[in-house]
PDB file of C-alpha atoms in Angstrom:
ATOM      1  CA  UNK A   1      81.046  -0.451  32.651  1.00 37.00           C
ATOM      2  CA  UNK A   2      78.895   1.954  30.775  1.00 44.00           C
ATOM      3  CA  UNK A   3      77.839   5.365  31.568  1.00 45.00           C
ATOM      4  CA  UNK A   4      74.425   4.199  32.923  1.00 35.00           C
ATOM      5  CA  UNK A   5      75.991   1.936  35.429  1.00 36.00           C
ATOM      6  CA  UNK A   6      78.393   4.644  36.666  1.00 40.00           C
ATOM      7  CA  UNK A   7      75.540   7.141  36.827  1.00 38.00           C
ATOM      8  CA  UNK A   8      73.421   4.644  38.944  1.00 38.00           C
ATOM      9  CA  UNK A   9      76.344   4.266  41.401  1.00 39.00           C
ATOM     10  CA  UNK A  10      76.168   7.769  42.312  1.00 41.00           C
ATOM     11  CA  UNK A  11      78.786   9.570  40.230  1.00 38.00           C
ATOM     12  CA  UNK A  12      76.936  12.690  39.385  1.00 40.00           C
ATOM     13  CA  UNK A  13      79.674  13.803  36.985  1.00 43.00           C
ATOM     14  CA  UNK A  14      78.653  11.145  34.561  1.00 49.00           C
ATOM     15  CA  UNK A  15      75.513  11.849  32.447  1.00 53.00           C
ATOM     16  CA  UNK A  16      73.805   8.977  30.751  1.00 65.00           C
ATOM     17  CA  UNK A  17      73.863   9.133  26.929  1.00 83.00           C
ATOM     18  CA  UNK A  18      70.397  10.245  26.002  1.00 90.00           C
ATOM     19  CA  UNK A  19      70.335   8.693  22.442  1.00 92.00           C
ATOM     20  CA  UNK A  20      72.529   6.412  20.303  1.00 94.00           C
ATOM     21  CA  UNK A  21      71.787   7.422  16.803  1.00 96.00           C
ATOM     22  CA  UNK A  22      69.929   9.810  14.621  1.00 97.00           C
ATOM     23  CA  UNK A  23      68.114   8.796  11.218  1.00 97.00           C
ATOM     24  CA  UNK A  24      70.178  10.705   8.639  1.00 96.00           C
ATOM     25  CA  UNK A  25      73.166  12.117  10.594  1.00 97.00           C
ATOM     26  CA  UNK A  26      76.044  10.852  12.516  1.00 97.00           C
ATOM     27  CA  UNK A  27      76.292  11.706  16.157  1.00 97.00           C
ATOM     28  CA  UNK A  28      79.277  12.628  18.179  1.00 96.00           C
ATOM     29  CA  UNK A  29      78.930   9.649  20.675  1.00 94.00           C
ATOM     30  CA  UNK A  30      81.522   6.853  20.407  1.00 92.00           C
ATOM     31  CA  UNK A  31      81.052   3.335  21.535  1.00 94.00           C
ATOM     32  CA  UNK A  32      82.960   2.631  24.832  1.00 93.00           C
ATOM     33  CA  UNK A  33      85.651   0.047  25.032  1.00 95.00           C
ATOM     34  CA  UNK A  34      84.503  -3.429  24.295  1.00 96.00           C
ATOM     35  CA  UNK A  35      81.068  -2.174  23.732  1.00 97.00           C
ATOM     36  CA  UNK A  36      79.348  -3.290  20.586  1.00 98.00           C
ATOM     37  CA  UNK A  37      76.097  -2.011  18.922  1.00 98.00           C
ATOM     38  CA  UNK A  38      73.884  -3.481  16.212  1.00 98.00           C
ATOM     39  CA  UNK A  39      71.518  -1.170  14.476  1.00 98.00           C
ATOM     40  CA  UNK A  40      68.933  -1.629  11.636  1.00 98.00           C
ATOM     41  CA  UNK A  41      67.699   1.226   9.479  1.00 97.00           C
ATOM     42  CA  UNK A  42      64.964  -0.039   7.134  1.00 97.00           C
ATOM     43  CA  UNK A  43      63.651   2.732   4.718  1.00 97.00           C
ATOM     44  CA  UNK A  44      61.344   3.435   1.997  1.00 96.00           C
ATOM     45  CA  UNK A  45      61.723   6.271  -0.482  1.00 93.00           C
ATOM     46  CA  UNK A  46      59.673   7.487  -3.452  1.00 90.00           C
ATOM     47  CA  UNK A  47      60.836   9.948  -6.222  1.00 86.00           C
ATOM     48  CA  UNK A  48      59.730  10.880  -9.745  1.00 86.00           C
ATOM     49  CA  UNK A  49      61.199   7.829 -11.254  1.00 84.00           C
ATOM     50  CA  UNK A  50      60.935   4.784  -8.797  1.00 88.00           C
ATOM     51  CA  UNK A  51      60.013   3.457  -5.345  1.00 92.00           C
ATOM     52  CA  UNK A  52      62.945   1.973  -3.356  1.00 93.00           C
ATOM     53  CA  UNK A  53      63.376  -0.065  -0.254  1.00 95.00           C
ATOM     54  CA  UNK A  54      66.700  -0.266   1.730  1.00 94.00           C
ATOM     55  CA  UNK A  55      67.617  -2.328   4.779  1.00 95.00           C
ATOM     56  CA  UNK A  56      70.781  -0.771   6.131  1.00 96.00           C
ATOM     57  CA  UNK A  57      72.506  -2.856   8.856  1.00 97.00           C
ATOM     58  CA  UNK A  58      75.300  -1.213  10.995  1.00 98.00           C
ATOM     59  CA  UNK A  59      77.753  -2.602  13.513  1.00 98.00           C
ATOM     60  CA  UNK A  60      79.924  -0.376  15.763  1.00 98.00           C
ATOM     61  CA  UNK A  61      82.521  -1.553  18.198  1.00 98.00           C
ATOM     62  CA  UNK A  62      84.527   0.395  20.800  1.00 97.00           C
ATOM     63  CA  UNK A  63      88.407   0.002  20.522  1.00 98.00           C
ATOM     64  CA  UNK A  64      88.733   2.473  23.399  1.00 97.00           C
ATOM     65  CA  UNK A  65      86.272   4.852  25.156  1.00 95.00           C
ATOM     66  CA  UNK A  66      86.979   7.438  22.384  1.00 96.00           C
ATOM     67  CA  UNK A  67      87.740   5.357  19.122  1.00 98.00           C
ATOM     68  CA  UNK A  68      85.263   2.969  17.538  1.00 98.00           C
ATOM     69  CA  UNK A  69      85.330   1.124  14.161  1.00 98.00           C
ATOM     70  CA  UNK A  70      82.177   0.807  11.984  1.00 98.00           C
ATOM     71  CA  UNK A  71      80.819  -1.675   9.514  1.00 98.00           C
ATOM     72  CA  UNK A  72      77.730  -1.030   7.316  1.00 98.00           C
ATOM     73  CA  UNK A  73      75.921  -3.092   4.774  1.00 96.00           C
ATOM     74  CA  UNK A  74      72.968  -1.925   2.670  1.00 93.00           C
ATOM     75  CA  UNK A  75      71.482  -5.325   3.044  1.00 90.00           C
ATOM     76  CA  UNK A  76      68.585  -6.079   0.661  1.00 87.00           C
ATOM     77  CA  UNK A  77      67.878  -3.403  -1.966  1.00 91.00           C
ATOM     78  CA  UNK A  78      64.559  -3.321  -3.765  1.00 92.00           C
ATOM     79  CA  UNK A  79      63.765  -0.969  -6.651  1.00 89.00           C
ATOM     80  CA  UNK A  80      60.500  -0.564  -8.527  1.00 90.00           C
ATOM     81  CA  UNK A  81      61.017   1.764 -11.457  1.00 87.00           C
ATOM     82  CA  UNK A  82      57.954   3.595 -12.945  1.00 84.00           C
ATOM     83  CA  UNK A  83      58.916   2.300 -16.463  1.00 84.00           C
ATOM     84  CA  UNK A  84      60.447  -1.119 -16.000  1.00 82.00           C
ATOM     85  CA  UNK A  85      60.283  -4.303 -13.892  1.00 86.00           C
ATOM     86  CA  UNK A  86      61.185  -4.453 -10.218  1.00 90.00           C
ATOM     87  CA  UNK A  87      64.728  -5.434  -9.401  1.00 89.00           C
ATOM     88  CA  UNK A  88      66.320  -6.469  -6.025  1.00 91.00           C
ATOM     89  CA  UNK A  89      69.696  -7.670  -4.682  1.00 91.00           C
ATOM     90  CA  UNK A  90      72.375  -7.126  -1.889  1.00 91.00           C
ATOM     91  CA  UNK A  91      73.887  -3.697  -1.528  1.00 92.00           C
ATOM     92  CA  UNK A  92      77.311  -2.173  -1.025  1.00 95.00           C
ATOM     93  CA  UNK A  93      79.270  -2.378   2.275  1.00 97.00           C
ATOM     94  CA  UNK A  94      81.099   0.419   4.192  1.00 98.00           C
ATOM     95  CA  UNK A  95      83.962   0.227   6.557  1.00 99.00           C
ATOM     96  CA  UNK A  96      85.345   3.149   8.751  1.00 98.00           C
ATOM     97  CA  UNK A  97      86.207   4.595  12.030  1.00 99.00           C
ATOM     98  CA  UNK A  98      85.412   7.524  14.272  1.00 98.00           C
ATOM     99  CA  UNK A  99      87.318   9.243  17.093  1.00 98.00           C
ATOM    100  CA  UNK A 100      85.660  11.473  19.655  1.00 97.00           C
ATOM    101  CA  UNK A 101      86.710  14.252  21.987  1.00 97.00           C
ATOM    102  CA  UNK A 102      84.047  14.421  24.659  1.00 95.00           C
ATOM    103  CA  UNK A 103      83.455  16.955  27.306  1.00 94.00           C
ATOM    104  CA  UNK A 104      85.477  19.798  26.031  1.00 96.00           C
ATOM    105  CA  UNK A 105      85.612  23.252  27.723  1.00 94.00           C
ATOM    106  CA  UNK A 106      82.764  23.394  30.371  1.00 94.00           C
ATOM    107  CA  UNK A 107      82.098  19.693  29.702  1.00 93.00           C
ATOM    108  CA  UNK A 108      79.132  20.203  27.422  1.00 95.00           C
ATOM    109  CA  UNK A 109      80.833  20.488  24.037  1.00 97.00           C
ATOM    110  CA  UNK A 110      81.841  17.555  22.057  1.00 97.00           C
ATOM    111  CA  UNK A 111      83.647  16.977  18.704  1.00 98.00           C
ATOM    112  CA  UNK A 112      84.442  13.913  16.548  1.00 98.00           C
ATOM    113  CA  UNK A 113      86.139  13.042  13.208  1.00 98.00           C
ATOM    114  CA  UNK A 114      85.441   9.937  11.183  1.00 98.00           C
ATOM    115  CA  UNK A 115      85.840   8.367   7.761  1.00 99.00           C
ATOM    116  CA  UNK A 116      83.788   5.796   5.912  1.00 98.00           C
ATOM    117  CA  UNK A 117      84.847   3.916   2.795  1.00 98.00           C
ATOM    118  CA  UNK A 118      82.114   2.421   0.596  1.00 97.00           C
ATOM    119  CA  UNK A 119      83.056  -0.759  -1.324  1.00 96.00           C
ATOM    120  CA  UNK A 120      80.864  -1.406  -4.418  1.00 93.00           C
ATOM    121  CA  UNK A 121      80.083  -5.073  -3.985  1.00 92.00           C
ATOM    122  CA  UNK A 122      76.471  -4.882  -5.006  1.00 88.00           C
ATOM    123  CA  UNK A 123      75.110  -5.762  -8.477  1.00 86.00           C
ATOM    124  CA  UNK A 124      75.615  -3.046 -11.128  1.00 86.00           C
ATOM    125  CA  UNK A 125      74.301  -4.593 -14.453  1.00 81.00           C
ATOM    126  CA  UNK A 126      70.762  -3.743 -13.565  1.00 77.00           C
ATOM    127  CA  UNK A 127      71.479  -0.262 -12.086  1.00 75.00           C
ATOM    128  CA  UNK A 128      70.767  -1.336  -8.534  1.00 81.00           C
ATOM    129  CA  UNK A 129      74.119   0.089  -7.380  1.00 85.00           C
ATOM    130  CA  UNK A 130      76.476   2.479  -9.248  1.00 87.00           C
ATOM    131  CA  UNK A 131      79.870   0.837  -9.001  1.00 90.00           C
ATOM    132  CA  UNK A 132      81.472   3.699  -7.152  1.00 92.00           C
ATOM    133  CA  UNK A 133      84.387   3.478  -4.689  1.00 96.00           C
ATOM    134  CA  UNK A 134      83.432   6.331  -2.222  1.00 97.00           C
ATOM    135  CA  UNK A 135      85.499   7.790   0.574  1.00 98.00           C
ATOM    136  CA  UNK A 136      83.533  10.041   3.043  1.00 98.00           C
ATOM    137  CA  UNK A 137      85.337  11.913   5.730  1.00 99.00           C
ATOM    138  CA  UNK A 138      83.162  13.879   8.224  1.00 99.00           C
ATOM    139  CA  UNK A 139      83.256  15.909  11.359  1.00 99.00           C
ATOM    140  CA  UNK A 140      80.694  16.578  14.163  1.00 99.00           C
ATOM    141  CA  UNK A 141      80.405  19.342  16.534  1.00 99.00           C
ATOM    142  CA  UNK A 142      77.849  19.019  19.233  1.00 98.00           C
ATOM    143  CA  UNK A 143      76.545  21.102  22.377  1.00 97.00           C
ATOM    144  CA  UNK A 144      74.689  19.579  25.230  1.00 97.00           C
ATOM    145  CA  UNK A 145      72.126  21.585  27.358  1.00 96.00           C
ATOM    146  CA  UNK A 146      71.876  19.815  30.673  1.00 95.00           C
ATOM    147  CA  UNK A 147      69.359  22.371  32.017  1.00 95.00           C
ATOM    148  CA  UNK A 148      66.873  21.292  29.221  1.00 95.00           C
ATOM    149  CA  UNK A 149      66.714  17.597  29.785  1.00 93.00           C
ATOM    150  CA  UNK A 150      70.222  16.985  28.355  1.00 94.00           C
ATOM    151  CA  UNK A 151      69.063  18.046  24.955  1.00 97.00           C
ATOM    152  CA  UNK A 152      71.649  18.560  22.257  1.00 98.00           C
ATOM    153  CA  UNK A 153      72.214  20.419  19.007  1.00 98.00           C
ATOM    154  CA  UNK A 154      74.818  19.357  16.548  1.00 99.00           C
ATOM    155  CA  UNK A 155      76.409  20.279  13.133  1.00 99.00           C
ATOM    156  CA  UNK A 156      77.880  17.706  10.849  1.00 99.00           C
ATOM    157  CA  UNK A 157      79.987  18.421   7.711  1.00 99.00           C
ATOM    158  CA  UNK A 158      81.216  15.845   5.271  1.00 98.00           C
ATOM    159  CA  UNK A 159      82.851  15.319   1.795  1.00 98.00           C
ATOM    160  CA  UNK A 160      82.223  12.457  -0.421  1.00 98.00           C
ATOM    161  CA  UNK A 161      84.898  11.465  -2.950  1.00 97.00           C
ATOM    162  CA  UNK A 162      83.660   8.952  -5.667  1.00 95.00           C
ATOM    163  CA  UNK A 163      85.505   6.945  -8.298  1.00 94.00           C
ATOM    164  CA  UNK A 164      83.967   4.456 -10.633  1.00 91.00           C
ATOM    165  CA  UNK A 165      85.868   1.273 -10.386  1.00 91.00           C
ATOM    166  CA  UNK A 166      83.430  -1.319 -11.839  1.00 88.00           C
ATOM    167  CA  UNK A 167      82.070  -1.607 -15.379  1.00 82.00           C
ATOM    168  CA  UNK A 168      78.567  -0.412 -15.593  1.00 79.00           C
ATOM    169  CA  UNK A 169      75.993  -0.079 -18.364  1.00 77.00           C
ATOM    170  CA  UNK A 170      76.173   2.834 -20.713  1.00 74.00           C
ATOM    171  CA  UNK A 171      74.350   5.811 -19.793  1.00 69.00           C
ATOM    172  CA  UNK A 172      74.990   5.364 -16.045  1.00 74.00           C
ATOM    173  CA  UNK A 173      75.556   8.292 -13.862  1.00 79.00           C
ATOM    174  CA  UNK A 174      79.182   9.710 -13.788  1.00 83.00           C
ATOM    175  CA  UNK A 175      81.147   9.515 -10.642  1.00 85.00           C
ATOM    176  CA  UNK A 176      80.889  13.003  -9.013  1.00 93.00           C
ATOM    177  CA  UNK A 177      82.184  14.313  -5.757  1.00 97.00           C
ATOM    178  CA  UNK A 178      79.789  15.983  -3.207  1.00 97.00           C
ATOM    179  CA  UNK A 179      79.562  17.879  -0.038  1.00 98.00           C
ATOM    180  CA  UNK A 180      77.163  17.064   2.688  1.00 98.00           C
ATOM    181  CA  UNK A 181      75.870  18.864   5.739  1.00 98.00           C
ATOM    182  CA  UNK A 182      73.516  17.985   8.602  1.00 99.00           C
ATOM    183  CA  UNK A 183      72.069  20.146  11.379  1.00 99.00           C
ATOM    184  CA  UNK A 184      69.994  18.574  13.992  1.00 98.00           C
ATOM    185  CA  UNK A 185      68.700  18.484  17.623  1.00 98.00           C
ATOM    186  CA  UNK A 186      67.194  16.056  20.042  1.00 98.00           C
ATOM    187  CA  UNK A 187      65.094  16.636  23.110  1.00 98.00           C
ATOM    188  CA  UNK A 188      64.495  13.912  25.739  1.00 97.00           C
ATOM    189  CA  UNK A 189      60.999  13.593  27.195  1.00 96.00           C
ATOM    190  CA  UNK A 190      60.840  10.671  29.588  1.00 95.00           C
ATOM    191  CA  UNK A 191      61.750   7.614  27.652  1.00 95.00           C
ATOM    192  CA  UNK A 192      60.991   9.344  24.411  1.00 97.00           C
ATOM    193  CA  UNK A 193      63.390  11.554  22.254  1.00 98.00           C
ATOM    194  CA  UNK A 194      61.936  14.120  19.805  1.00 98.00           C
ATOM    195  CA  UNK A 195      64.535  14.507  16.953  1.00 99.00           C
ATOM    196  CA  UNK A 196      64.754  17.045  14.130  1.00 99.00           C
ATOM    197  CA  UNK A 197      67.438  17.143  11.357  1.00 99.00           C
ATOM    198  CA  UNK A 198      68.095  19.288   8.282  1.00 98.00           C
ATOM    199  CA  UNK A 199      70.005  17.080   5.780  1.00 98.00           C
ATOM    200  CA  UNK A 200      71.823  18.422   2.608  1.00 97.00           C
ATOM    201  CA  UNK A 201      74.015  17.143  -0.171  1.00 97.00           C
ATOM    202  CA  UNK A 202      75.273  18.885  -3.272  1.00 97.00           C
ATOM    203  CA  UNK A 203      77.383  17.976  -6.228  1.00 96.00           C
ATOM    204  CA  UNK A 204      76.580  20.907  -8.511  1.00 95.00           C
ATOM    205  CA  UNK A 205      80.147  22.388  -7.814  1.00 95.00           C
ATOM    206  CA  UNK A 206      81.594  19.196  -9.458  1.00 95.00           C
ATOM    207  CA  UNK A 207      79.395  19.459 -12.588  1.00 91.00           C
ATOM    208  CA  UNK A 208      76.310  17.543 -11.234  1.00 92.00           C
ATOM    209  CA  UNK A 209      72.709  18.503 -10.916  1.00 92.00           C
ATOM    210  CA  UNK A 210      71.896  17.397  -7.387  1.00 92.00           C
ATOM    211  CA  UNK A 211      71.044  19.696  -4.578  1.00 95.00           C
ATOM    212  CA  UNK A 212      69.189  17.662  -1.980  1.00 95.00           C
ATOM    213  CA  UNK A 213      67.792  19.140   1.293  1.00 96.00           C
ATOM    214  CA  UNK A 214      65.498  17.223   3.577  1.00 96.00           C
ATOM    215  CA  UNK A 215      63.563  18.191   6.740  1.00 97.00           C
ATOM    216  CA  UNK A 216      63.555  15.090   8.967  1.00 97.00           C
ATOM    217  CA  UNK A 217      61.346  14.945  12.059  1.00 98.00           C
ATOM    218  CA  UNK A 218      61.463  11.769  14.039  1.00 98.00           C
ATOM    219  CA  UNK A 219      60.746  10.026  17.373  1.00 99.00           C
ATOM    220  CA  UNK A 220      62.707   7.582  19.317  1.00 98.00           C
ATOM    221  CA  UNK A 221      61.786   5.539  22.376  1.00 98.00           C
ATOM    222  CA  UNK A 222      64.524   4.374  24.610  1.00 96.00           C
ATOM    223  CA  UNK A 223      62.992   1.019  25.626  1.00 96.00           C
ATOM    224  CA  UNK A 224      65.947   0.279  28.036  1.00 93.00           C
ATOM    225  CA  UNK A 225      69.598   1.240  28.230  1.00 89.00           C
ATOM    226  CA  UNK A 226      70.244  -1.618  25.634  1.00 94.00           C
ATOM    227  CA  UNK A 227      67.402  -1.090  23.182  1.00 97.00           C
ATOM    228  CA  UNK A 228      66.057   1.783  21.290  1.00 98.00           C
ATOM    229  CA  UNK A 229      63.336   2.006  18.445  1.00 98.00           C
ATOM    230  CA  UNK A 230      62.126   4.849  16.339  1.00 98.00           C
ATOM    231  CA  UNK A 231      60.747   6.237  13.094  1.00 99.00           C
ATOM    232  CA  UNK A 232      61.290   9.383  10.983  1.00 98.00           C
ATOM    233  CA  UNK A 233      59.821  10.815   7.890  1.00 97.00           C
ATOM    234  CA  UNK A 234      62.323  12.868   5.813  1.00 96.00           C
ATOM    235  CA  UNK A 235      60.687  15.345   3.553  1.00 94.00           C
ATOM    236  CA  UNK A 236      62.231  16.626   0.429  1.00 92.00           C
ATOM    237  CA  UNK A 237      62.361  20.324  -0.171  1.00 94.00           C
ATOM    238  CA  UNK A 238      64.196  20.663  -3.470  1.00 93.00           C
ATOM    239  CA  UNK A 239      63.452  19.414  -7.124  1.00 90.00           C
ATOM    240  CA  UNK A 240      66.222  16.736  -6.927  1.00 88.00           C
ATOM    241  CA  UNK A 241      65.220  15.179  -3.671  1.00 90.00           C
ATOM    242  CA  UNK A 242      62.953  12.180  -3.110  1.00 90.00           C
ATOM    243  CA  UNK A 243      59.323  13.206  -2.674  1.00 87.00           C
ATOM    244  CA  UNK A 244      59.452  11.621   0.807  1.00 86.00           C
ATOM    245  CA  UNK A 245      61.063   8.886   2.795  1.00 94.00           C
ATOM    246  CA  UNK A 246      60.172   6.700   5.833  1.00 98.00           C
ATOM    247  CA  UNK A 247      63.154   5.601   7.848  1.00 98.00           C
ATOM    248  CA  UNK A 248      62.843   2.929  10.819  1.00 98.00           C
ATOM    249  CA  UNK A 249      65.360   2.505  13.540  1.00 98.00           C
ATOM    250  CA  UNK A 250      66.096  -0.418  15.794  1.00 98.00           C
ATOM    251  CA  UNK A 251      69.175  -0.554  17.995  1.00 98.00           C
ATOM    252  CA  UNK A 252      70.661  -3.125  20.461  1.00 98.00           C
ATOM    253  CA  UNK A 253      73.932  -2.353  22.391  1.00 96.00           C
ATOM    254  CA  UNK A 254      75.834  -4.440  24.880  1.00 94.00           C
ATOM    255  CA  UNK A 255      79.266  -4.863  26.390  1.00 93.00           C
ATOM    256  CA  UNK A 256      81.447  -7.939  25.509  1.00 87.00           C
ATOM    257  CA  UNK A 257      82.959  -7.913  28.807  1.00 78.00           C
ATOM    258  CA  UNK A 258      80.392  -7.152  31.421  1.00 65.00           C
ATOM    259  CA  UNK A 259      82.431  -8.183  34.465  1.00 58.00           C
TER     260      UNK A 259
END
């Protein structure tokens, strides 16, 4: 039984989960036992050298009420370089897991630890993918504010280890490690959720030249307890970020055993 059903039966100690996902950050919430979630994140981004389309598809499954496994696939990638022909093809896949400790202290603080492993199965000859094996451990700390419509603020910290394991064309980017951080919040208003994120990634400490920072405002509508839809517009604030992005969001969640 999910948290919505328990709340409807009068258990005032159970608060419905206000939101399932953010656009460029991981949330602390796990899937419950035998609960599965399908999510689609289509996106468009523009930078100085190209325009890019991505169709990220994600599946999450709850092993227990605190532990979930994760599968992600970049789906179809499309790249339109400024100085060359357009290219397209399937992207990489990621597998991982996340464990969450919910309701710590006074019940409004949550913590989770997760890890994702990216497998370079996409095409590398045309530069559509980079041929890196990547390991991305992350932690999330969140605080609820029940007196403010069950709004939440959160902080996420991550590390990305990369190793080139496929043969790629000469001149391709080297494998560099990076750190990432996200700070965000959401505020429910009826069936709507206003979201705001600050998203950062930096590999300068490992000899790279990337320092990305995005401001990501978004809006999500909770169509029902099973469905959510939304859109966000990440805005790059440094010289190495995309000029802008547009990210869509469609989520469907259900229990495999609804008895």
